[in-house]
mmCIF file of C-alpha atoms in Angstrom:
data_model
loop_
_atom_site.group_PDB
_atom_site.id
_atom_site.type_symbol
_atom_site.label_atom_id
_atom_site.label_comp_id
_atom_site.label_asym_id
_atom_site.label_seq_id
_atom_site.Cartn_x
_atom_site.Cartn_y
_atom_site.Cartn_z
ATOM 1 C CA UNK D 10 32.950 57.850 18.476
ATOM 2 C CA UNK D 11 33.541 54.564 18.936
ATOM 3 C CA UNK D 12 37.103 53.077 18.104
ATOM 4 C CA UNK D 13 38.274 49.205 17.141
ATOM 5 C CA UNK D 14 41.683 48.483 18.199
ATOM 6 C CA UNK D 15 43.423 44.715 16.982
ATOM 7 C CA UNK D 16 47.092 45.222 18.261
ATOM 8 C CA UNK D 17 48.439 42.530 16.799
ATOM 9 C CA UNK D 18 49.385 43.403 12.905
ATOM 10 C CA UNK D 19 50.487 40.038 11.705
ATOM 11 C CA UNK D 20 50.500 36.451 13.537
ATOM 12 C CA UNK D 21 52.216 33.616 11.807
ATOM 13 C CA UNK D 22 51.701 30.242 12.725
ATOM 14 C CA UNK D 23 52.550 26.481 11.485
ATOM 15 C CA UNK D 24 49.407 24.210 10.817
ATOM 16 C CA UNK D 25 47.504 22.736 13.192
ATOM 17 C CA UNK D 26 48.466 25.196 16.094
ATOM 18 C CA UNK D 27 45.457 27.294 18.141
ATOM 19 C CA UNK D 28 45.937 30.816 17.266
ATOM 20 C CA UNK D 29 43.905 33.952 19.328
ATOM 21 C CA UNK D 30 42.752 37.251 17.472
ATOM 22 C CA UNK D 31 42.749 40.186 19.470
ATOM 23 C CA UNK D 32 40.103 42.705 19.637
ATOM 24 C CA UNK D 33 39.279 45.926 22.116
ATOM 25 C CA UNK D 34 36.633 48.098 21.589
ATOM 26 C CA UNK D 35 35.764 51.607 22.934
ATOM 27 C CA UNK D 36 32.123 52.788 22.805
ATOM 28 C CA UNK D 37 29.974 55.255 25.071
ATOM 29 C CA UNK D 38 26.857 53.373 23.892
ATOM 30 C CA UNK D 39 25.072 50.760 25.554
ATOM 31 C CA UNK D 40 23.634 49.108 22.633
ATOM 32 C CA UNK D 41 26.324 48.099 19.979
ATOM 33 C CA UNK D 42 27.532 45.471 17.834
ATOM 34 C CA UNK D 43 30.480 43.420 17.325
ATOM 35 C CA UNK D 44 31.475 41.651 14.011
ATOM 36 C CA UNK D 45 34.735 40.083 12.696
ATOM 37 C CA UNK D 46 35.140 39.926 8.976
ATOM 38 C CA UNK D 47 37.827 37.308 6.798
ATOM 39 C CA UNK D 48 39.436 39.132 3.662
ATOM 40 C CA UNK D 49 41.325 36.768 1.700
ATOM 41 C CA UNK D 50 44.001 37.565 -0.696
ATOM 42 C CA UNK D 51 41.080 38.003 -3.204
ATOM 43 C CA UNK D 52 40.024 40.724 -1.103
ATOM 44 C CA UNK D 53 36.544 39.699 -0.725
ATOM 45 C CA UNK D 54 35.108 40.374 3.269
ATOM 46 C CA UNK D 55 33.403 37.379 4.422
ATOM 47 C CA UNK D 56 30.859 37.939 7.502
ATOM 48 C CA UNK D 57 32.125 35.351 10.320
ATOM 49 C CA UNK D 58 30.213 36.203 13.233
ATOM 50 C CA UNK D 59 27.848 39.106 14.477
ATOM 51 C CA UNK D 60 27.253 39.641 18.736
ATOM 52 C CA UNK D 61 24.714 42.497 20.710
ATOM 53 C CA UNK D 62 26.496 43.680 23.534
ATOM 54 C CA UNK D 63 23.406 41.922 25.586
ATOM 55 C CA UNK D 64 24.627 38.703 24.859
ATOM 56 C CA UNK D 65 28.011 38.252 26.278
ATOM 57 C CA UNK D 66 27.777 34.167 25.552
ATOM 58 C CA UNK D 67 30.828 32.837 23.798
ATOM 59 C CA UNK D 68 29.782 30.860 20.771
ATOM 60 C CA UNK D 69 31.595 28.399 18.593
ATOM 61 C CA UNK D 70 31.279 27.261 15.284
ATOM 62 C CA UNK D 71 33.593 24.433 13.820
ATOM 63 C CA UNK D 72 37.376 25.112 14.549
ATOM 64 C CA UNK D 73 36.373 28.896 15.203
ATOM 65 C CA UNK D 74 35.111 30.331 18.859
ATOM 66 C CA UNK D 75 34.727 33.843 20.109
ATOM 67 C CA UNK D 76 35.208 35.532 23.709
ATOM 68 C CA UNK D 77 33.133 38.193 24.482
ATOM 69 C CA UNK D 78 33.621 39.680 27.763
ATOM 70 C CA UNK D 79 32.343 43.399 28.527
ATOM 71 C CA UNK D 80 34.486 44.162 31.148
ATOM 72 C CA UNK D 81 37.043 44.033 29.131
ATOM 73 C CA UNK D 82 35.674 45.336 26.207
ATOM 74 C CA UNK D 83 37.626 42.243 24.409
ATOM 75 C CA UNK D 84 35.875 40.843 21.166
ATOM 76 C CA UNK D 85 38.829 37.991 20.771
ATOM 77 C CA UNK D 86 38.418 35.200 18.112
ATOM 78 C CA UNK D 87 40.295 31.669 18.213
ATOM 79 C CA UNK D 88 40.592 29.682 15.531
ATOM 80 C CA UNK D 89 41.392 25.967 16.836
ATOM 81 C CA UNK D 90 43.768 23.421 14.477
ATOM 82 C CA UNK D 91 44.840 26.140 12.197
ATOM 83 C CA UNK D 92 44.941 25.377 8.466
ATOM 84 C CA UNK D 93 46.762 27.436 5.623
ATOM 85 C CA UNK D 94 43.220 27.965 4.456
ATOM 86 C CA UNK D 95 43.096 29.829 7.389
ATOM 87 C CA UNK D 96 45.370 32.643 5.956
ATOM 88 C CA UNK D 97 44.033 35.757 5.668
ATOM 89 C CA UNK D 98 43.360 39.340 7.257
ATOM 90 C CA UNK D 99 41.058 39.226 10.017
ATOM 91 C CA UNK D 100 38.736 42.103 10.830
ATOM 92 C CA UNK D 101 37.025 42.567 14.182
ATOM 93 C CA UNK D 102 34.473 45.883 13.377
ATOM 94 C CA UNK D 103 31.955 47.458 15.652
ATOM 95 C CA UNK D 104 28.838 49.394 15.237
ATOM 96 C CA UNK D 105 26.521 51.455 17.811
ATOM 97 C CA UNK D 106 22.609 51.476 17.385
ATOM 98 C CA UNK D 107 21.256 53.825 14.950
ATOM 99 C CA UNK D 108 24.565 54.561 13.580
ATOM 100 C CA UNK D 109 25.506 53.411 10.088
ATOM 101 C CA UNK D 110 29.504 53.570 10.601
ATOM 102 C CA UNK D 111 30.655 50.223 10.952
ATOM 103 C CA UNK D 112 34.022 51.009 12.174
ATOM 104 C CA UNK D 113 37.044 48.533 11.597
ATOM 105 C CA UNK D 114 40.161 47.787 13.251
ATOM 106 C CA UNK D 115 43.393 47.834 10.977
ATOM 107 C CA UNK D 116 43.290 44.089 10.931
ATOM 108 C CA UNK D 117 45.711 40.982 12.314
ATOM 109 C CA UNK D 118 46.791 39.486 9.028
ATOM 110 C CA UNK D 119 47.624 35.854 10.230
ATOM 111 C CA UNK D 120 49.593 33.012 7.827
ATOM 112 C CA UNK D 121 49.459 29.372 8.218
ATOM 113 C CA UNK D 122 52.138 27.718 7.131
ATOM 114 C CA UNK D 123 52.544 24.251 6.329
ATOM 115 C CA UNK X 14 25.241 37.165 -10.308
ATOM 116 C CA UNK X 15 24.817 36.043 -6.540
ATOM 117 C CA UNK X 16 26.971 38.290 -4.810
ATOM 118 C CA UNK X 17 28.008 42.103 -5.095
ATOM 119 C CA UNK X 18 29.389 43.340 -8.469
ATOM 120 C CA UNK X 19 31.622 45.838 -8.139
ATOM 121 C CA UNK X 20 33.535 47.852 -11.974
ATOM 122 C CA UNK X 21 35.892 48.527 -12.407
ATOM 123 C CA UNK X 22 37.984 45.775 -11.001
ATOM 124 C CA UNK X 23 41.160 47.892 -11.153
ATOM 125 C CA UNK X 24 40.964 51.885 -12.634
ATOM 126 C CA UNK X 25 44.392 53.774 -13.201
ATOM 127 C CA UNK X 26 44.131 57.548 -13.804
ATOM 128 C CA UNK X 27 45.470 60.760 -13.680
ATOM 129 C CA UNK X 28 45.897 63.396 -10.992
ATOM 130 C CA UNK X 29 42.469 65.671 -11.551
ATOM 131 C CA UNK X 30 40.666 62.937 -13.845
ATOM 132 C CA UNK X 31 37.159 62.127 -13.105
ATOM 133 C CA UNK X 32 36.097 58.739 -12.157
ATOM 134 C CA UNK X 33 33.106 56.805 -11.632
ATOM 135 C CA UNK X 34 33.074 53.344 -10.007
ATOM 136 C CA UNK X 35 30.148 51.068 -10.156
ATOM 137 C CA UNK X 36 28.150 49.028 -7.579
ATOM 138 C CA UNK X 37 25.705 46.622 -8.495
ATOM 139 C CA UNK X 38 24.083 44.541 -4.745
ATOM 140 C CA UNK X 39 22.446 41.535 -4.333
ATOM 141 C CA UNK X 40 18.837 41.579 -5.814
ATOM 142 C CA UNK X 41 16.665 42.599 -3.123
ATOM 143 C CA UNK X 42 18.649 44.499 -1.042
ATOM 144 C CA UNK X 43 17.617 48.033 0.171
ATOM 145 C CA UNK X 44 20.864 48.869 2.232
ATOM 146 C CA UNK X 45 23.966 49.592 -0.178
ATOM 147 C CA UNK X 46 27.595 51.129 1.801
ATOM 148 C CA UNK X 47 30.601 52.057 0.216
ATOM 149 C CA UNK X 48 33.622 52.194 2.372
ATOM 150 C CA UNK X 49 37.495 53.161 1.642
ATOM 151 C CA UNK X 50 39.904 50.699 2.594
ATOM 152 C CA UNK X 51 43.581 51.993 1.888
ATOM 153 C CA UNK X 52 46.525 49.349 1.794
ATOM 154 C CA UNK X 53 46.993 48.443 5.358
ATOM 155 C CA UNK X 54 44.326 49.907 7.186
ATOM 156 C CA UNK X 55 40.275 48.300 8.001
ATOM 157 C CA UNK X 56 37.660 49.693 5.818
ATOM 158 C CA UNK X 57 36.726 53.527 5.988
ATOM 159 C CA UNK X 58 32.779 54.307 5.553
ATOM 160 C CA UNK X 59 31.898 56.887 3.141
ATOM 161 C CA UNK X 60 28.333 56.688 2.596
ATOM 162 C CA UNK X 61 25.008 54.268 3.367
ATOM 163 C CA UNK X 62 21.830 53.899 0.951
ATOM 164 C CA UNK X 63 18.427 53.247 2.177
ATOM 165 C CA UNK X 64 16.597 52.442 -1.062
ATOM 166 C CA UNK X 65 17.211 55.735 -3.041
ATOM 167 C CA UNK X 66 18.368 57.974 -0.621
ATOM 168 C CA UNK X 67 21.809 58.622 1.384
ATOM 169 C CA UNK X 68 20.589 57.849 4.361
ATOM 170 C CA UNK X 69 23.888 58.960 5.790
ATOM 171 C CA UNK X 70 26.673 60.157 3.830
ATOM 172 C CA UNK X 71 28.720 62.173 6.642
ATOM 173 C CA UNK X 72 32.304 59.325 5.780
ATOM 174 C CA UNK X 73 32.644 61.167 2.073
ATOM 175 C CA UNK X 74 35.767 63.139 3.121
ATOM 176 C CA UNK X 75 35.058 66.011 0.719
ATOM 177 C CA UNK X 76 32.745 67.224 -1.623
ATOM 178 C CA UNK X 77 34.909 66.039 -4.352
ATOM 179 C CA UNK X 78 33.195 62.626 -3.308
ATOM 180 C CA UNK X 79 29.377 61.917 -4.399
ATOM 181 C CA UNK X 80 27.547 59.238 -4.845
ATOM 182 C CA UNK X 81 23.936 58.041 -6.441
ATOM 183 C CA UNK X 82 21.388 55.335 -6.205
ATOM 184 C CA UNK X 83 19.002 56.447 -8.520
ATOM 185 C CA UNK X 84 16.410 53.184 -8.696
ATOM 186 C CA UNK X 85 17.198 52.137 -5.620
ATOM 187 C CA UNK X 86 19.260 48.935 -6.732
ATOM 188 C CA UNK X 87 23.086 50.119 -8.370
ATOM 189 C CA UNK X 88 24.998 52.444 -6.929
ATOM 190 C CA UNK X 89 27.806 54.820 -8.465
ATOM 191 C CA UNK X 90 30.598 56.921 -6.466
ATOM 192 C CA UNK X 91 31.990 59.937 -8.297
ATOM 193 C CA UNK X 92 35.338 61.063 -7.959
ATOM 194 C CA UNK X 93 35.954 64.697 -9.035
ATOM 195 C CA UNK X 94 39.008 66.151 -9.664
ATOM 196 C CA UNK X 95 41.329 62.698 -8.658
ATOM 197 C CA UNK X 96 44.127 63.241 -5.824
ATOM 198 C CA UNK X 97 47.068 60.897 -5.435
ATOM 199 C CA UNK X 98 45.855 60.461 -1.915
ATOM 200 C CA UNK X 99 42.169 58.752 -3.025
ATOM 201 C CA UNK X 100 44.208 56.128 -4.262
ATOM 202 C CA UNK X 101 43.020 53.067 -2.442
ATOM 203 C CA UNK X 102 40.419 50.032 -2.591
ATOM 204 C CA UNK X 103 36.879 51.275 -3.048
ATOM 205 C CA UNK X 104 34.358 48.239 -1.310
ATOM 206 C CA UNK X 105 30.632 48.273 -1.775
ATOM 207 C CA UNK X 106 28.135 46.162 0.649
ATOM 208 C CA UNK X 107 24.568 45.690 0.574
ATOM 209 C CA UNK X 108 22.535 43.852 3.178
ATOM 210 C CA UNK X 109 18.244 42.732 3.211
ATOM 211 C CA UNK X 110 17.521 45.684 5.879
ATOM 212 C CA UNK X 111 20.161 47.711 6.959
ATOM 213 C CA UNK X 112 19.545 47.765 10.468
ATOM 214 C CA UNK X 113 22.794 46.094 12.389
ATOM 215 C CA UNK X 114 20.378 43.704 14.406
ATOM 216 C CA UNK X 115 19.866 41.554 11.046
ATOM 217 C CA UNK X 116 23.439 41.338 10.705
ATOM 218 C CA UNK X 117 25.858 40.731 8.310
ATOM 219 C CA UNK X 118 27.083 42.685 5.360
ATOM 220 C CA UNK X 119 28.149 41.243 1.662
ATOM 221 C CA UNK X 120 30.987 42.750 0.109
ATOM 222 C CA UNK X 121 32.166 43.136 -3.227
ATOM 223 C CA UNK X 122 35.463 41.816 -4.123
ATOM 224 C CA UNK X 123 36.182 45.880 -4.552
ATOM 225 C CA UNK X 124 37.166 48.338 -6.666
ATOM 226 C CA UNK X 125 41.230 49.321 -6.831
ATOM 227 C CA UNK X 126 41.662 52.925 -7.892
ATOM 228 C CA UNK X 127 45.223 53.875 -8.633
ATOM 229 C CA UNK X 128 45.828 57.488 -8.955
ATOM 230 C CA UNK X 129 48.993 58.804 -10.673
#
């Protein structure tokens, strides 16, 4: 079965500084995908990205980039400039094709601080 | 509303009380999951909806757990016979297809069942 590990349980950081988000993944299939979710304290998930395992391109968006690289099985996720709005629990989550378990990690719960 | 409903917001009961939490998606969609999340830890799955039918319900961790779709839109889990340990956040999420190549999920804010 496939397995999501984020080692890193809590991150703090002051404002402004670049913070990383781990994520390793174990899966026997060769058709999967990778997804990291925001909760905020209101506990609401909120989709940030989605990635096939055929397309290993790193994408940003804004202050946000991801790092996917196979041969690592990393899924890691930098946010850039870090603001306190930034404070939440992130989620990195995968799912194989044809399966309906999207399985999560336990989550890096990061603060910003002023 | 626009996003996933999910009632109660917060449920309290007693050890061996029956419970029903509700689920109501975005209009539209035809996939509906309910996953576990218990303080802590990521999300659990329980169970997926296509449409009416439990497509695949092999996360309910017992058959104390059940849960219906009956018009194909809200969804209801059903707790029998409550255990301290099912204490936890109960989150619902519907997407447009269900199939992980259209992407994202929308979760509910969650339902927080307390059990004494």
């Amino acid at each position: 079965a496939q397995k999501v590990t984020q080692a890193q349980t809590e991150i703090s950081v002051v404002e402004k500084e670049d913070v990383t988000l781990d994520c390793v993944y174990e899966t026997r299939d060769t058709t999967y995908y990778l997804f990291w979710y925001k909760q905020p304290p209101s506990g609401e998930l909120v989709f940030l990205i989605r990635r096939n395992s055929f397309d290993e391109q790193n994408e940003i968006s804004g202050r946000y980039s991801w790092n996917f690289q196979k041969s690592t099985s990393s899924f890691n996720f930098t946010i850039t400039a870090s603001q306190v709005v930034d404070s939440a629990v992130y989620f990195c989550a995968l799912s194989e094709a044809n399966n309906n378990d999207m399985r999560f990690g336990a989550g890096t719960r990061l603060t910003v601080k002023p | 509303g626009a996003g996933v409903s999910q009632t109660p917001s917060n449920k309290v009961t007693e050890k061996g009380k029956y419970v029903e939490l509700r689920c109501d998606p975005i209009s539209g969609h035809t996939a509906l999951y309910w996953y576990r999340q218990s303080l802590g830890q990521g999300p659990e799955f329980l169970i997926y909806f296509q449409g009416t039918g439990a497509a695949d319900d092999s996360g309910l961790p017992n058959d104390r757990f059940f849960a219906v779709r009956p018009e194909g839109s809200v969804s209801t889990l059903k707790i029998q016979r409550t255990e301290r340990g099912d204490s936890a956040v109960y989150l619902c999420a519907s997407s447009l297809i269900g199939s992980w190549d259209t992407g994202e999920l929308f979760f509910g804010e969650g339902s927080r069942l307390t059990v004494l």
